[in-house]
Short mmCIF file of C-alpha atoms and ligand atoms in Angstrom, two decimals:
data_model
loop_
_atom_site.label_atom_id
_atom_site.label_comp_id
_atom_site.label_asym_id
_atom_site.label_seq_id
_atom_site.Cartn_x
_atom_site.Cartn_y
_atom_site.Cartn_z
CA UNK F 61 26.30 -1.26 18.64
CA UNK F 62 24.10 1.58 19.90
CA UNK F 63 23.08 1.71 23.57
CA UNK F 64 20.03 -0.38 24.51
CA UNK F 65 18.08 2.86 25.00
CA UNK F 66 18.16 3.55 21.24
CA UNK F 67 15.55 2.21 18.80
CA UNK F 68 15.44 2.23 15.01
CA UNK F 69 12.00 2.94 13.56
CA UNK F 70 11.62 2.02 9.89
CA UNK F 71 8.60 3.76 8.40
CA UNK F 72 6.49 2.24 5.60
CA UNK F 73 9.12 0.67 3.30
CA UNK F 74 6.33 -0.98 1.31
CA UNK F 75 5.91 -1.78 -2.38
CA UNK F 76 3.31 0.94 -2.97
CA UNK F 77 5.76 3.64 -1.83
CA UNK F 78 8.57 2.33 -4.05
CA UNK F 79 8.99 2.82 -7.80
CA UNK F 80 6.20 0.97 -9.64
CA UNK F 81 3.87 1.29 -6.64
CA UNK F 82 0.54 3.09 -6.37
CA UNK F 83 1.96 6.05 -4.42
CA UNK F 84 5.57 5.75 -5.52
CA UNK F 85 8.12 7.98 -3.81
CA UNK F 86 11.02 8.87 -6.10
CA UNK F 87 14.05 6.82 -5.10
CA UNK F 88 12.08 5.01 -2.43
CA UNK F 89 13.97 1.78 -3.04
CA UNK F 90 17.41 3.45 -2.91
CA UNK F 91 17.35 3.64 0.88
CA UNK F 92 16.79 -0.06 1.57
CA UNK F 93 20.41 -1.25 1.58
CA UNK F 94 21.36 1.45 4.08
CA UNK F 95 18.37 0.66 6.32
CA UNK F 96 19.23 -3.06 6.28
CA UNK F 97 22.75 -2.16 7.38
CA UNK F 98 21.52 0.05 10.21
CA UNK F 99 19.38 -2.69 11.74
CA UNK F 100 22.36 -4.58 13.12
CA UNK F 101 23.40 -1.63 15.30
CA UNK F 102 20.09 -1.36 17.19
CA UNK F 103 18.82 -3.67 19.92
CA UNK F 104 15.27 -2.52 19.19
CA UNK F 105 14.02 -2.39 15.61
CA UNK F 106 10.42 -1.47 14.81
CA UNK F 107 8.83 -1.52 11.37
CA UNK F 108 5.64 0.30 10.47
CA UNK F 109 3.22 -0.76 7.77
CA UNK F 110 0.55 1.47 6.24
CA UNK F 111 -2.46 -0.87 6.30
CA UNK F 112 -5.68 0.52 4.87
CA UNK F 113 -9.08 -1.08 4.25
CA UNK F 114 -10.28 -0.60 0.63
CA UNK F 115 -12.95 1.86 1.79
CA UNK F 116 -10.42 4.11 3.55
CA UNK F 117 -11.40 7.77 3.78
CA UNK F 118 -7.93 8.95 2.68
CA UNK F 119 -8.42 7.49 -0.81
CA UNK F 120 -9.54 9.94 -3.52
CA UNK F 121 -11.41 7.04 -5.14
CA UNK F 122 -13.77 6.99 -2.15
CA UNK F 123 -14.72 10.67 -2.66
CA UNK F 124 -16.73 10.95 -5.91
CA UNK F 125 -15.26 13.64 -8.15
CA UNK F 126 -12.16 14.23 -6.02
CA UNK F 127 -8.75 14.18 -7.71
CA UNK F 128 -5.81 12.37 -6.17
CA UNK F 129 -3.56 14.77 -4.22
CA UNK F 130 -6.43 17.22 -3.61
CA UNK F 131 -7.30 18.32 -0.08
CA UNK F 132 -10.48 17.56 1.85
CA UNK F 133 -11.73 18.45 5.31
CA UNK F 134 -12.06 15.65 7.87
CA UNK F 135 -13.46 15.97 11.41
CA UNK F 136 -9.83 16.02 12.61
CA UNK F 137 -8.62 18.62 10.07
CA UNK F 138 -7.37 18.87 6.49
CA UNK F 139 -6.54 15.59 4.76
CA UNK F 140 -4.77 14.94 1.45
CA UNK F 141 -6.72 12.51 -0.73
CA UNK F 142 -4.24 9.91 -1.92
CA UNK F 143 -4.29 7.40 -4.74
CA UNK F 144 -5.50 4.05 -3.41
CA UNK F 145 -2.44 2.48 -1.73
CA UNK F 146 -1.36 -0.11 0.84
CA UNK F 147 -4.67 -1.93 0.87
CA UNK F 148 -4.63 -4.73 3.46
CA UNK F 149 -3.51 -8.05 2.04
CA UNK F 150 -2.35 -6.70 -1.34
CA UNK F 151 1.13 -6.88 -2.87
CA UNK F 152 1.37 -3.09 -2.58
CA UNK F 153 0.99 -3.28 1.19
CA UNK F 154 3.79 -5.84 1.58
CA UNK F 155 7.23 -4.71 2.64
CA UNK F 156 9.62 -4.23 -0.26
CA UNK F 157 11.14 -7.68 -0.87
CA UNK F 158 14.68 -6.36 -0.28
CA UNK F 159 13.89 -4.97 3.17
CA UNK F 160 15.15 -7.15 5.99
CA UNK F 161 12.28 -7.87 8.33
CA UNK F 162 13.77 -10.63 10.52
CA UNK F 163 15.65 -8.21 12.85
CA UNK F 164 12.43 -6.36 13.78
CA UNK F 165 10.79 -7.23 17.11
CA UNK F 166 7.61 -5.26 16.40
CA UNK F 167 5.58 -4.37 13.34
CA UNK F 168 3.11 -1.53 13.90
CA UNK F 169 0.21 -1.43 11.46
CA UNK F 170 -1.56 1.89 11.11
CA UNK F 171 -4.34 3.48 9.11
CA UNK F 172 -6.61 0.43 9.50
CA UNK F 173 -9.68 2.39 10.63
CA UNK F 174 -11.71 3.42 7.59
CA UNK F 175 -12.59 6.87 8.86
CA UNK F 176 -9.21 8.15 9.96
CA UNK F 177 -5.75 8.32 8.43
CA UNK F 178 -2.61 7.63 10.43
CA UNK F 179 0.68 9.04 9.23
CA UNK F 180 2.49 8.79 12.55
CA UNK F 181 3.72 5.57 14.11
CA UNK F 182 2.48 6.90 17.47
CA UNK F 183 -0.92 8.55 16.85
CA UNK F 184 -3.59 8.61 14.19
CA UNK F 185 -4.19 11.92 12.44
CA UNK F 186 -6.52 13.17 15.19
CA UNK F 187 -3.26 13.28 17.22
CA UNK F 188 -4.94 11.53 20.16
CA UNK F 189 -5.76 7.92 19.15
CA UNK F 190 -2.61 6.03 20.17
CA UNK F 191 -1.07 3.08 18.31
CA UNK F 192 0.58 1.79 21.49
CA UNK F 193 4.13 2.35 20.24
CA UNK F 194 4.85 4.93 22.95
CA UNK F 195 4.11 2.40 25.69
CA UNK F 196 6.06 -0.35 23.93
CA UNK F 197 9.18 1.78 23.65
CA UNK F 198 8.98 3.33 27.13
CA UNK F 199 8.31 -0.06 28.72
CA UNK F 200 11.51 -1.31 27.14
CA UNK F 201 13.52 1.65 28.42
CA UNK F 202 13.93 3.31 25.02
CA UNK F 203 14.66 7.05 25.26
CA UNK F 204 16.05 7.79 21.81
CA UNK F 205 14.65 6.96 18.37
CA UNK F 206 16.23 7.07 14.93
CA UNK F 207 13.69 7.32 12.10
CA UNK F 208 14.17 6.28 8.47
CA UNK F 209 11.91 5.26 5.58
CA UNK F 210 9.03 6.70 3.57
CA UNK F 211 7.98 9.35 3.22
CA UNK F 212 10.19 11.99 4.84
CA UNK F 213 7.52 14.70 4.68
CA UNK F 214 4.53 12.59 5.79
CA UNK F 215 4.85 9.46 7.86
CA UNK F 216 8.50 9.95 8.87
CA UNK F 217 7.98 13.61 9.84
CA UNK F 218 4.72 12.99 11.71
CA UNK F 219 6.37 10.14 13.61
CA UNK F 220 9.43 12.24 14.46
CA UNK F 221 7.31 15.18 15.64
CA UNK F 222 5.25 12.90 17.87
CA UNK F 223 8.39 11.21 19.21
CA UNK F 224 9.82 14.59 20.20
CA UNK F 225 6.50 15.65 21.74
CA UNK F 226 6.47 12.43 23.79
CA UNK F 227 9.93 13.15 25.19
CA UNK F 228 12.08 10.87 23.04
CA UNK F 229 15.29 12.19 21.56
CA UNK F 230 14.47 11.97 17.85
CA UNK F 231 16.80 11.84 14.85
CA UNK F 232 15.77 11.55 11.19
CA UNK F 233 18.42 10.17 8.84
CA UNK F 234 17.46 12.03 5.68
CA UNK F 235 19.84 9.96 3.57
CA UNK F 236 17.80 6.89 4.53
CA UNK F 237 14.46 8.53 3.75
CA UNK F 238 12.77 9.93 0.62
CA UNK F 239 10.01 12.52 0.28
CA UNK F 240 6.76 12.90 -1.66
CA UNK F 241 7.20 16.72 -1.67
CA UNK F 242 3.64 17.80 -2.44
CA UNK F 243 3.25 21.61 -2.65
CA UNK F 244 6.27 22.39 -0.50
CA UNK F 245 5.52 19.69 2.06
CA UNK F 246 9.18 18.70 2.43
CA UNK F 247 10.41 22.21 3.34
CA UNK F 248 7.48 22.61 5.73
CA UNK F 249 8.13 19.26 7.39
CA UNK F 250 11.85 20.01 7.79
CA UNK F 251 11.08 23.41 9.38
CA UNK F 252 8.60 21.84 11.80
CA UNK F 253 11.00 19.04 12.74
CA UNK F 254 13.87 21.47 13.37
CA UNK F 255 11.60 23.71 15.46
CA UNK F 256 10.53 20.69 17.53
CA UNK F 257 14.12 19.72 18.26
CA UNK F 258 14.30 16.75 15.89
CA UNK F 259 17.87 16.24 14.69
CA UNK F 260 18.10 16.04 10.89
CA UNK F 261 21.18 14.11 9.84
CA UNK F 262 22.37 12.59 6.61
C1 VGL A 338 2.17 7.92 3.66
C2 VGL A 338 0.69 9.16 2.45
C3 VGL A 338 -0.33 8.27 2.73
C4 VGL A 338 3.58 7.75 4.15
C5 VGL A 338 1.18 7.01 3.96
O1 VGL A 338 3.97 6.60 4.45
O2 VGL A 338 4.31 8.77 4.21
N1 VGL A 338 1.92 8.99 2.92
N2 VGL A 338 -0.07 7.20 3.48
ZN1 ZN A 339 -1.57 5.72 3.68
#
């Protein structure tokens, strides 16, 4: 058992990010058994769930003429336009059926405002609108977070970078995460995490 100050944060292990899903991450389902096993060692387990309205601004389909995986400019900066994924209430937005959800005390939904994307479990992509997870963890005396899930180079990395910025000791278990790797995004995310003091472990 880990000390009570350690939390496990399981990022977006949802059908749409697993093989067969709308924004499938290669091998996304391979990490589930390991994540299920990790849950028993942590007194605090948090799951996140990407949870978009159908008219979400991060969907290429909502930008006439835009191709999926192209870039656009949002008021808060550059934004990848994704295939429509994790729409509220759909099968694709549900957790993968093999993921254990009973051990989790908190499920954080993010990306539910139509005009702004939210990769991180802590802040939306403007980097200032909080989800409340920081307060939840700090209130419970958590000082160290272990991050796993999907995708390494987007939601896991953004969450880890914010965790480090907020003063948590942050570790990403890369063996329990899988990447989208869009135009070098995985190498870039790993460099940024290392530079921010995030521990990258297998
Ligand atoms: C994610 C792209 C869009 C993720 C979520 O979970 O990494 N990536 N929405
Ligand atoms: Zn999303």
